[in-house]
CSV table of C-alpha atoms in Angstrom, one decimal:
chain,number,residue,atom,x,y,z
A,268,MET,CA,-17.9,61.0,22.6
A,269,LYS,CA,-20.2,58.7,24.8
A,270,ASN,CA,-23.1,58.5,21.6
A,271,TYR,CA,-19.7,57.6,19.6
A,272,LYS,CA,-18.7,54.7,21.5
A,273,TYR,CA,-22.3,53.5,22.0
A,274,TYR,CA,-22.7,53.6,18.2
A,275,LEU,CA,-19.2,51.9,17.6
A,276,LEU,CA,-20.2,49.3,20.3
A,277,PHE,CA,-23.4,48.9,18.7
A,278,ILE,CA,-22.1,48.2,15.1
A,279,THR,CA,-19.2,45.7,16.7
A,280,THR,CA,-22.3,43.5,18.2
A,281,PHE,CA,-24.1,43.4,15.0
A,282,LEU,CA,-21.5,42.6,12.8
A,283,LEU,CA,-20.5,39.6,15.4
A,284,PHE,CA,-23.9,38.8,15.1
A,285,THR,CA,-24.2,38.5,11.7
A,286,THR,CA,-21.3,36.6,11.0
A,287,SER,CA,-21.9,34.0,14.2
A,288,PHE,CA,-25.4,33.5,12.2
A,289,GLY,CA,-24.2,32.8,9.1
A,290,GLN,CA,-21.4,30.5,10.2
A,291,LYS,CA,-21.8,26.5,10.5
A,292,LYS,CA,-21.1,24.0,13.0
A,293,LEU,CA,-18.6,21.2,11.9
A,294,THR,CA,-17.7,18.7,14.4
A,295,LEU,CA,-14.8,16.2,14.4
A,296,ASN,CA,-17.1,13.1,13.9
A,297,GLU,CA,-19.2,15.5,11.0
A,298,ALA,CA,-15.5,16.3,9.3
A,299,ILE,CA,-14.7,12.6,9.5
A,300,SER,CA,-18.1,12.1,7.6
A,301,ILE,CA,-18.0,14.2,4.9
A,302,ALA,CA,-14.3,13.5,4.4
A,303,LEU,CA,-15.3,9.8,4.2
A,304,ASN,CA,-17.8,10.6,1.1
A,305,SER,CA,-15.7,13.2,-0.8
A,306,ASN,CA,-12.6,12.1,-0.9
A,307,THR,CA,-10.8,12.3,-4.1
A,308,ASN,CA,-8.6,9.0,-3.8
A,309,LEU,CA,-11.5,7.4,-1.7
A,310,VAL,CA,-14.2,7.9,-4.7
A,311,LYS,CA,-11.4,6.4,-7.3
A,312,SER,CA,-10.7,3.8,-5.3
A,313,GLN,CA,-14.4,2.8,-5.1
A,314,ASN,CA,-14.6,3.4,-8.8
A,315,THR,CA,-12.0,1.2,-9.3
A,316,LEU,CA,-13.5,-1.3,-7.4
A,317,LEU,CA,-16.6,-2.0,-9.3
A,318,THR,CA,-14.0,-3.6,-11.9
A,319,THR,CA,-12.4,-6.0,-9.4
A,320,GLU,CA,-16.1,-7.1,-8.4
A,321,ALA,CA,-16.6,-7.5,-12.5
A,322,SER,CA,-13.8,-9.6,-12.8
A,323,VAL,CA,-15.0,-12.1,-10.3
A,324,LYS,CA,-18.0,-12.4,-12.7
A,325,ASN,CA,-16.2,-12.8,-15.8
A,326,ALA,CA,-14.2,-15.3,-14.3
A,327,TYR,CA,-17.1,-17.7,-13.1
A,328,GLY,CA,-18.3,-17.2,-16.7
A,329,ASP,CA,-15.5,-18.9,-18.0
A,330,LEU,CA,-16.9,-22.1,-16.7
A,331,LEU,CA,-19.9,-21.8,-18.6
A,332,PRO,CA,-20.5,-22.7,-22.0
A,333,SER,CA,-20.8,-20.5,-24.7
A,334,LEU,CA,-23.2,-20.2,-26.8
A,335,GLY,CA,-24.1,-17.9,-30.3
A,336,ILE,CA,-26.6,-17.7,-32.7
A,337,GLY,CA,-26.2,-16.6,-36.5
A,338,GLY,CA,-28.1,-16.4,-39.6
A,339,SER,CA,-27.5,-15.6,-43.1
A,340,TRP,CA,-29.5,-14.6,-46.3
A,341,GLY,CA,-27.9,-15.0,-49.9
A,342,TRP,CA,-29.3,-13.6,-53.3
A,343,SER,CA,-27.6,-14.4,-56.5
A,344,ARG,CA,-28.7,-14.0,-60.5
A,345,THR,CA,-27.3,-15.5,-63.5
A,346,ASN,CA,-27.9,-14.2,-67.0
A,347,ASP,CA,-27.1,-16.0,-70.0
A,348,ASP,CA,-27.0,-14.9,-73.1
A,349,GLY,CA,-27.8,-17.9,-74.9
A,350,GLY,CA,-26.2,-19.4,-78.1
A,351,THR,CA,-25.2,-22.9,-79.3
A,352,GLN,CA,-24.3,-26.3,-78.5
A,353,LEU,CA,-23.9,-29.5,-79.6
A,354,ASP,CA,-25.8,-32.6,-78.0
A,355,PHE,CA,-24.8,-36.0,-77.2
A,356,PHE,CA,-25.3,-37.0,-80.9
A,357,GLY,CA,-23.5,-33.8,-82.3
A,358,ARG,CA,-26.2,-32.2,-83.7
A,359,GLU,CA,-26.4,-28.6,-82.6
A,360,GLN,CA,-28.8,-27.3,-80.6
A,361,ILE,CA,-29.8,-23.6,-80.1
A,362,ILE,CA,-29.9,-22.2,-76.2
A,363,PRO,CA,-32.0,-19.5,-75.8
A,364,ALA,CA,-31.1,-16.6,-73.1
A,365,SER,CA,-32.2,-17.1,-69.8
A,366,GLN,CA,-32.5,-15.4,-66.3
A,367,ILE,CA,-32.0,-17.6,-62.9
A,368,ASP,CA,-32.5,-16.0,-60.0
A,369,SER,CA,-31.8,-17.9,-56.6
A,370,ARG,CA,-31.8,-17.2,-52.9
A,371,SER,CA,-30.6,-19.3,-49.6
A,372,TYR,CA,-31.5,-18.6,-45.8
A,373,SER,CA,-30.0,-20.3,-43.2
A,374,LEU,CA,-29.9,-20.2,-39.3
A,375,SER,CA,-27.5,-21.5,-36.6
A,376,ALA,CA,-26.4,-21.8,-33.0
A,377,SER,CA,-23.3,-22.9,-31.6
A,378,GLY,CA,-20.9,-23.1,-28.9
A,379,ASN,CA,-18.2,-24.2,-26.7
A,380,VAL,CA,-17.3,-25.2,-23.0
A,381,THR,CA,-13.7,-25.8,-21.5
A,382,LEU,CA,-14.0,-28.9,-19.8
A,383,PHE,CA,-10.4,-28.9,-18.8
A,384,ASN,CA,-7.3,-26.5,-19.1
A,385,GLY,CA,-5.2,-27.6,-16.1
A,386,LEU,CA,-7.5,-25.8,-13.6
A,387,SER,CA,-6.6,-23.0,-15.0
A,388,ASN,CA,-10.3,-21.7,-14.9
A,389,TYR,CA,-10.9,-22.7,-11.4
A,390,ALA,CA,-7.5,-21.1,-10.1
A,391,ASN,CA,-8.6,-18.2,-12.2
A,392,ILE,CA,-11.8,-17.6,-10.4
A,393,LYS,CA,-10.0,-17.7,-6.5
A,394,GLN,CA,-7.5,-15.5,-7.4
A,395,LYS,CA,-10.0,-12.6,-8.7
A,396,GLU,CA,-12.1,-13.2,-5.4
A,397,THR,CA,-8.8,-13.0,-3.3
A,398,ASN,CA,-8.1,-9.8,-5.5
A,399,LEU,CA,-11.1,-8.2,-4.8
A,400,ASN,CA,-11.2,-9.1,-0.6
A,401,SER,CA,-7.9,-7.3,-1.1
A,402,ALA,CA,-9.1,-4.6,-2.7
A,403,LEU,CA,-11.9,-4.3,0.0
A,404,PHE,CA,-9.0,-4.3,2.8
A,405,ASP,CA,-7.2,-1.6,1.0
A,406,LEU,CA,-10.2,0.5,0.6
A,407,ASP,CA,-10.7,0.0,4.3
A,408,LYS,CA,-7.0,0.8,5.5
A,409,LEU,CA,-7.7,4.1,2.9
A,410,LYS,CA,-10.6,4.9,5.1
A,411,GLN,CA,-8.5,4.7,8.4
A,412,ASP,CA,-5.7,6.7,6.9
A,413,ILE,CA,-8.4,9.1,5.9
A,414,ILE,CA,-9.9,9.8,9.2
A,415,LEU,CA,-6.6,10.0,10.9
A,416,GLN,CA,-6.0,12.8,8.3
A,417,THR,CA,-8.9,14.7,9.0
A,418,ALA,CA,-8.5,14.4,12.8
A,419,SER,CA,-5.0,15.6,12.4
A,420,LEU,CA,-6.1,18.6,10.4
A,421,TYR,CA,-9.1,19.0,13.0
A,422,PHE,CA,-7.2,19.0,16.2
A,423,SER,CA,-4.6,21.8,14.1
A,424,ILE,CA,-7.4,24.3,13.8
A,425,ILE,CA,-8.6,23.7,17.3
A,426,SER,CA,-5.2,23.8,18.7
A,427,TYR,CA,-4.7,27.1,16.5
A,428,GLU,CA,-7.8,28.6,17.4
A,429,ARG,CA,-7.3,28.4,21.1
A,430,LEU,CA,-3.6,30.0,20.8
A,431,LEU,CA,-5.4,33.3,18.4
A,432,LYS,CA,-7.5,33.5,21.5
A,433,PHE,CA,-4.9,33.5,24.0
A,434,GLN,CA,-2.7,35.8,21.5
A,435,GLU,CA,-6.1,38.5,21.4
A,436,GLU,CA,-6.2,38.2,25.2
A,437,ASN,CA,-2.3,38.9,25.4
A,438,TYR,CA,-2.4,41.7,23.0
A,439,THR,CA,-5.3,43.2,25.0
A,440,TYR,CA,-3.9,42.9,28.2
A,441,ASN,CA,-0.1,44.7,26.6
A,442,LYS,CA,-2.3,47.3,25.5
A,443,ASN,CA,-4.2,47.7,28.6
A,444,LEU,CA,-0.7,47.8,30.7
A,445,THR,CA,0.9,50.1,28.3
A,446,ASP,CA,-1.9,52.9,29.1
A,447,LYS,CA,-1.2,51.8,32.6
A,448,ILE,CA,2.5,52.3,32.6
A,449,ARG,CA,2.1,55.7,30.8
A,450,GLU,CA,-0.4,56.6,34.0
A,451,MET,CA,2.6,55.7,36.6
A,452,LEU,CA,5.1,57.4,34.3
A,453,ASP,CA,2.7,60.3,35.1
A,454,LEU,CA,3.1,59.7,38.3
A,455,ASN,CA,6.7,59.5,38.7
A,456,MET,CA,6.4,55.8,39.9
A,457,ILE,CA,8.6,54.3,36.9
A,458,THR,CA,11.0,55.2,34.6
A,459,VAL,CA,10.2,56.3,30.9
A,460,SER,CA,12.6,53.1,30.0
A,461,ASP,CA,9.7,51.0,31.0
A,462,VAL,CA,7.2,52.6,28.9
A,463,TYR,CA,9.8,52.3,26.0
A,464,ALA,CA,10.1,48.3,26.6
A,465,GLN,CA,6.2,48.3,27.1
A,466,ASP,CA,5.6,49.8,23.8
A,467,VAL,CA,7.7,46.8,22.3
A,468,GLN,CA,6.1,44.6,24.3
A,469,THR,CA,2.9,45.2,23.0
A,470,ALA,CA,4.2,45.9,19.1
A,471,ASN,CA,5.3,41.6,19.7
A,472,SER,CA,2.0,40.9,21.3
A,473,GLU,CA,0.2,42.1,18.3
A,474,LEU,CA,2.1,40.8,15.5
A,475,ALA,CA,2.4,37.4,17.5
A,476,PHE,CA,-1.6,38.0,17.4
A,477,LEU,CA,-1.4,38.5,13.7
A,478,GLN,CA,0.7,35.4,13.2
A,479,ALA,CA,-1.6,33.4,15.4
A,480,LYS,CA,-4.8,34.7,13.0
A,481,ASN,CA,-2.9,33.4,9.8
A,482,ASN,CA,-1.8,30.2,11.4
A,483,TYR,CA,-5.5,29.6,11.9
A,484,GLU,CA,-6.7,31.0,8.9
A,485,LYS,CA,-4.5,28.5,7.0
A,486,ALA,CA,-5.3,25.6,9.3
A,487,LYS,CA,-9.1,26.6,8.4
A,488,ILE,CA,-8.0,26.2,4.6
A,489,ASN,CA,-6.2,23.1,4.8
A,490,LEU,CA,-9.2,21.3,6.4
A,491,LEU,CA,-11.7,22.7,3.9
A,492,LYS,CA,-9.7,22.1,0.8
A,493,TYR,CA,-9.2,18.3,2.7
A,494,LEU,CA,-13.0,17.9,3.0
A,495,THR,CA,-13.6,19.3,-0.5
A,496,LEU,CA,-15.5,22.2,0.8
A,497,ASP,CA,-15.8,26.1,0.0
A,498,ILE,CA,-12.9,27.7,1.5
A,499,THR,CA,-14.6,30.7,1.9
A,500,GLY,CA,-17.3,29.5,3.9
A,501,GLU,CA,-17.8,30.3,7.4
A,502,TYR,CA,-17.4,27.5,10.1
A,503,THR,CA,-17.4,27.1,13.5
A,504,PHE,CA,-15.2,24.0,14.8
A,505,GLU,CA,-16.1,22.5,18.0
A,506,ALA,CA,-13.1,21.4,20.3
A,507,PRO,CA,-13.4,17.7,21.9
A,508,GLN,CA,-13.4,17.8,25.7
A,509,SER,CA,-11.2,14.4,25.4
A,510,VAL,CA,-10.5,11.7,23.2
A,511,ASN,CA,-10.0,8.6,25.1
A,512,PHE,CA,-9.4,5.1,23.4
A,513,ASN,CA,-9.3,2.1,25.3
A,514,TYR,CA,-5.5,1.1,24.6
A,515,PHE,CA,-2.9,-0.9,26.1
A,516,ASP,CA,0.0,1.2,27.7
A,517,SER,CA,1.9,-1.3,29.6
A,518,ARG,CA,5.3,-2.1,28.1
A,519,ASP,CA,4.0,-5.6,29.3
A,520,ASP,CA,1.4,-5.8,26.8
A,521,GLN,CA,3.2,-4.8,23.7
A,522,THR,CA,3.4,-8.0,22.3
A,523,LYS,CA,-0.5,-9.0,22.5
A,524,LEU,CA,-0.6,-5.2,20.8
A,525,PHE,CA,1.8,-6.3,18.1
A,526,GLU,CA,-0.1,-9.8,17.8
A,527,ALA,CA,-3.8,-7.9,17.7
A,528,ALA,CA,-2.4,-5.2,15.2
A,529,LEU,CA,-1.2,-7.7,12.4
A,530,LYS,CA,-4.8,-9.3,12.8
A,531,SER,CA,-6.6,-6.5,12.7
A,532,ARG,CA,-4.5,-4.2,9.8
A,533,LYS,CA,-6.1,-3.7,7.0
A,534,ASP,CA,-3.3,-3.8,4.6
A,535,PHE,CA,-1.5,-6.6,6.2
A,536,GLN,CA,-4.4,-8.7,5.8
A,537,SER,CA,-4.4,-7.2,1.9
A,538,GLN,CA,-0.8,-8.1,1.7
A,539,LYS,CA,-1.4,-12.0,2.6
A,540,LEU,CA,-4.1,-11.8,-0.2
A,541,LYS,CA,-1.7,-10.8,-2.4
A,542,LEU,CA,0.6,-13.6,-1.9
A,543,GLU,CA,-2.1,-15.8,-1.9
A,544,SER,CA,-3.4,-14.5,-5.6
A,545,ALA,CA,0.1,-14.9,-6.9
A,546,GLN,CA,0.4,-18.0,-5.5
A,547,TYR,CA,-3.3,-18.7,-7.8
A,548,GLN,CA,-1.4,-17.2,-10.9
A,549,LEU,CA,1.6,-19.7,-10.5
A,550,THR,CA,-1.1,-22.8,-10.5
A,551,ILE,CA,-2.6,-20.7,-13.9
A,552,SER,CA,0.8,-20.4,-15.5
A,553,ARG,CA,1.4,-24.3,-15.1
A,554,SER,CA,-1.6,-25.2,-16.8
A,555,GLY,CA,0.0,-24.5,-20.2
A,556,LEU,CA,1.6,-27.9,-19.2
A,557,PHE,CA,-1.1,-29.6,-19.7
A,558,PRO,CA,-3.8,-30.5,-22.9
A,559,THR,CA,-6.9,-28.7,-22.8
A,560,VAL,CA,-9.8,-30.2,-23.7
A,561,SER,CA,-13.2,-28.6,-25.1
A,562,GLY,CA,-16.5,-29.5,-26.1
A,563,ASN,CA,-18.6,-27.7,-29.3
A,564,TYR,CA,-22.1,-28.0,-30.3
A,565,ARG,CA,-23.9,-26.8,-33.1
A,566,TYR,CA,-27.5,-26.7,-34.5
A,567,SER,CA,-28.2,-25.4,-38.1
A,568,THR,CA,-31.0,-25.1,-40.9
A,569,SER,CA,-30.7,-24.1,-44.2
A,570,ALA,CA,-33.7,-23.5,-47.4
A,571,ILE,CA,-34.1,-21.6,-50.2
A,572,ARG,CA,-37.2,-20.1,-49.1
A,573,PRO,CA,-38.2,-19.0,-45.3
A,574,GLY,CA,-40.7,-21.2,-44.9
A,575,ASP,CA,-38.9,-24.3,-45.3
A,576,LEU,CA,-35.9,-23.3,-42.7
A,577,PHE,CA,-36.8,-26.0,-40.5
A,578,ASN,CA,-37.5,-28.7,-43.1
A,579,ARG,CA,-33.7,-29.5,-42.9
A,580,ARG,CA,-32.1,-29.7,-39.3
A,581,ILE,CA,-28.6,-30.5,-38.6
A,582,PHE,CA,-27.1,-31.3,-35.0
A,583,SER,CA,-23.3,-31.9,-34.3
A,584,MET,CA,-20.9,-31.9,-31.2
A,585,GLY,CA,-17.7,-32.9,-30.7
A,586,LEU,CA,-14.7,-32.8,-28.4
A,587,SER,CA,-11.1,-31.9,-28.7
A,588,LEU,CA,-7.7,-32.2,-27.3
A,589,ASN,CA,-5.1,-30.1,-27.9
A,590,PHE,CA,-1.6,-30.2,-26.3
A,591,SER,CA,1.1,-27.5,-26.7
A,592,ILE,CA,4.6,-29.6,-27.8
A,593,PHE,CA,6.3,-26.0,-28.0
A,594,SER,CA,5.0,-22.6,-27.4
A,595,GLY,CA,8.5,-20.9,-27.6
A,596,TRP,CA,9.2,-20.9,-23.8
A,597,ASN,CA,5.8,-18.8,-23.1
A,598,THR,CA,5.0,-21.3,-20.6
A,599,GLU,CA,8.7,-21.5,-19.0
A,600,PHE,CA,8.7,-17.8,-18.6
A,601,ALA,CA,5.1,-17.5,-17.2
A,602,ILE,CA,5.9,-19.9,-14.5
A,603,GLN,CA,9.1,-18.2,-13.8
A,604,SER,CA,7.6,-15.0,-13.4
A,605,ALA,CA,4.7,-16.2,-11.3
A,606,GLU,CA,7.4,-18.1,-9.0
A,607,VAL,CA,9.3,-14.4,-8.9
A,608,GLN,CA,5.9,-12.4,-8.0
A,609,ILE,CA,5.6,-15.4,-5.0
A,610,LYS,CA,8.7,-14.1,-3.6
A,611,ASN,CA,8.4,-10.6,-3.8
A,612,ALA,CA,5.0,-10.6,-2.4
A,613,THR,CA,6.9,-12.7,0.6
A,614,GLU,CA,9.5,-10.0,1.1
A,615,ASP,CA,6.5,-7.4,0.7
A,616,LEU,CA,4.9,-9.1,3.5
A,617,ASN,CA,7.6,-9.9,5.6
A,618,ALA,CA,8.8,-6.2,5.6
A,619,LEU,CA,5.2,-5.1,6.3
A,620,GLU,CA,5.2,-6.9,9.4
A,621,LYS,CA,8.3,-5.4,10.6
A,622,GLU,CA,7.1,-1.8,9.7
A,623,ILE,CA,4.3,-2.6,11.6
A,624,ARG,CA,5.8,-3.9,14.5
A,625,ALA,CA,8.1,-0.8,14.4
A,626,GLN,CA,4.7,1.7,14.0
A,627,VAL,CA,3.4,0.2,16.8
A,628,LYS,CA,6.5,0.3,19.1
A,629,ASN,CA,7.3,4.3,18.2
A,630,THR,CA,3.4,5.1,18.4
A,631,LEU,CA,2.8,3.8,21.7
A,632,LEU,CA,5.9,5.6,23.1
A,633,ASP,CA,4.9,8.7,21.2
A,634,LEU,CA,1.6,8.4,23.1
A,635,GLU,CA,3.3,7.8,26.6
A,636,THR,CA,5.7,11.1,25.9
A,637,ALA,CA,2.5,12.9,24.8
A,638,LYS,CA,0.7,11.8,27.9
A,639,THR,CA,3.5,13.1,30.2
A,640,GLN,CA,4.1,16.3,28.3
A,641,VAL,CA,0.3,17.1,29.0
A,642,GLU,CA,1.1,16.7,32.4
A,643,VAL,CA,4.3,18.6,32.6
A,644,THR,CA,3.0,21.4,30.6
A,645,ASN,CA,0.0,22.1,32.9
A,646,LYS,CA,2.2,22.0,35.8
A,647,SER,CA,4.3,24.4,34.2
A,648,LEU,CA,1.5,26.5,33.4
A,649,ILE,CA,0.1,26.9,36.4
A,650,SER,CA,3.9,27.5,37.8
A,651,ALA,CA,4.3,30.2,35.3
A,652,ARG,CA,0.6,31.5,35.8
A,653,LEU,CA,1.1,32.3,39.8
A,654,ASN,CA,4.9,33.4,39.2
A,655,TRP,CA,3.7,35.8,36.7
A,656,ASN,CA,0.9,37.2,38.9
A,657,MET,CA,3.6,37.5,42.0
A,658,LYS,CA,5.6,39.4,39.7
A,659,ARG,CA,3.4,41.8,38.2
A,660,GLU,CA,1.7,42.4,42.0
A,661,ASN,CA,5.8,43.2,43.5
A,662,TYR,CA,5.9,45.2,40.2
A,663,GLU,CA,3.1,47.2,40.8
A,664,LEU,CA,4.9,47.4,44.9
A,665,GLY,CA,8.2,48.6,43.5
A,666,SER,CA,9.6,45.0,44.4
A,667,ALA,CA,10.2,43.9,41.2
A,668,THR,CA,11.9,45.4,38.1
A,669,PHE,CA,9.9,45.9,35.0
A,670,ILE,CA,12.0,43.6,33.0
A,671,GLU,CA,11.5,40.6,36.1
A,672,MET,CA,7.7,41.0,35.2
A,673,GLN,CA,7.9,41.0,31.5
A,674,GLN,CA,10.6,37.7,31.9
A,675,SER,CA,7.4,35.9,34.1
A,676,TYR,CA,5.1,37.1,31.7
A,677,ARG,CA,6.9,35.7,28.2
A,678,ASP,CA,7.5,32.5,30.6
A,679,TYR,CA,3.2,32.3,31.3
A,680,LEU,CA,2.9,32.8,27.3
A,681,GLN,CA,5.3,30.3,26.4
A,682,ALA,CA,3.7,27.6,29.0
A,683,GLN,CA,0.3,28.4,27.8
A,684,ASN,CA,1.6,27.7,23.8
A,685,ASN,CA,3.3,24.5,25.2
A,686,ASP,CA,0.1,23.4,27.0
A,687,ILE,CA,-2.3,23.8,23.9
A,688,GLN,CA,-0.2,22.1,21.8
A,689,ALA,CA,0.8,19.3,24.2
A,690,GLN,CA,-2.9,18.8,24.7
A,691,TYR,CA,-3.9,18.3,21.2
A,692,SER,CA,-0.5,16.4,20.1
A,693,TYR,CA,-1.8,14.0,22.5
A,694,PHE,CA,-5.4,13.9,20.7
A,695,THR,CA,-3.5,13.5,17.5
A,696,LYS,CA,-1.2,10.8,18.5
A,697,GLN,CA,-4.3,8.7,20.3
A,698,PHE,CA,-5.9,8.6,16.9
A,699,GLU,CA,-2.3,7.7,15.6
A,700,LEU,CA,-2.4,4.7,18.0
A,701,MET,CA,-5.5,3.5,16.9
A,702,ASN,CA,-4.8,3.7,13.8
A,703,VAL,CA,-1.6,1.8,13.6
A,704,LEU,CA,-3.4,-0.8,15.8
A,705,GLY,CA,-6.1,-1.1,12.9
A,706,ARG,CA,-8.6,-0.3,15.4
A,707,LEU,CA,-10.2,3.1,14.2
A,708,ASN,CA,-13.8,2.7,13.0
A,709,THR,CA,-14.7,3.3,9.6
A,710,GLU,CA,-18.5,3.3,10.0
A,711,PHE,CA,-19.6,7.1,10.3
């Protein structure tokens, strides 16, 4: 029997060693770095940003003169079967059969430039640059949201991992307590009802252990899937000792926090640029009310032989003025659409400002509550542990019932669960506050 126990101990130790050896350690910062490099929405946004950058270059290109070159070659053959015709004096002339080949070559270079179009081209450049800056702000905000989501999933794993370890200890304790109570029953120190009650408690602790294990595995899957990592891989997660941000938790500083959030929030800055872009669109739409002045230029040469191409050269240039008298109300419609776009962008900006103020206030309240909850649950845990130890000693001395001891133990279990969840809820709330203030660092 002893050899069997040693053999079982050796196998268990070997399996634990090999499993740990194959595991990869993943810290919070590493998880955030992976998320910022592999998130699908972020990758797609970065790809779209390339098009936005190209649109700025294209807008500048509208200011530059265009240039194009072209060439042509032509060949023709005229076959005449001959015949007769009258000359000037009315005499009949015989025309012999003939065949004439002709060839032509030409080269040309031409282009045009817009000199004035109601400042539409300049407004277009400003609009495209504004759209690019707005897209960059949106990209930064997306990164901050990804950081928050990653931290939330990571803290969930750490929380469930601690709960799993605690439930494992709880299950082991109840199994050992079951053996001890059976021994006490054999000594006629307790009644059989205590044994039955403890069997139920052990079964419940086993169920709680399995549920905690299930929650932990699901939390790992959620994080690994979000990081686009292999969900079958073995990873260990390092619990942060503390997450301490410098933030204002005084009610007297909320006004300053509101103003700081409006200056730092990437989505708010982006929305301001969207309003500015709509104003540029109005300038572009109004350009239809003005005439368009453009210049054109051309150089060409032609010959019947390639060697004579540049013997005859033609240079030309000119100006053209176009003014739309009636365009089917297209210009009026474009102006009205731009004005509506400005009104909607202004409404979105005002709504976002109110939302940011509400988010800051709510998150501050949540963080203060979470901080208080950590302090309360920690005190409750200490009290519940002391009460359980006392009831356990009293039960062994016969001055407390089994029900009283178990009730104190259940209170201890609940206090432990509350304490673990409160700690990591507080960590998450700190990240949420930094996100609503626009202060999450995206450089990892």
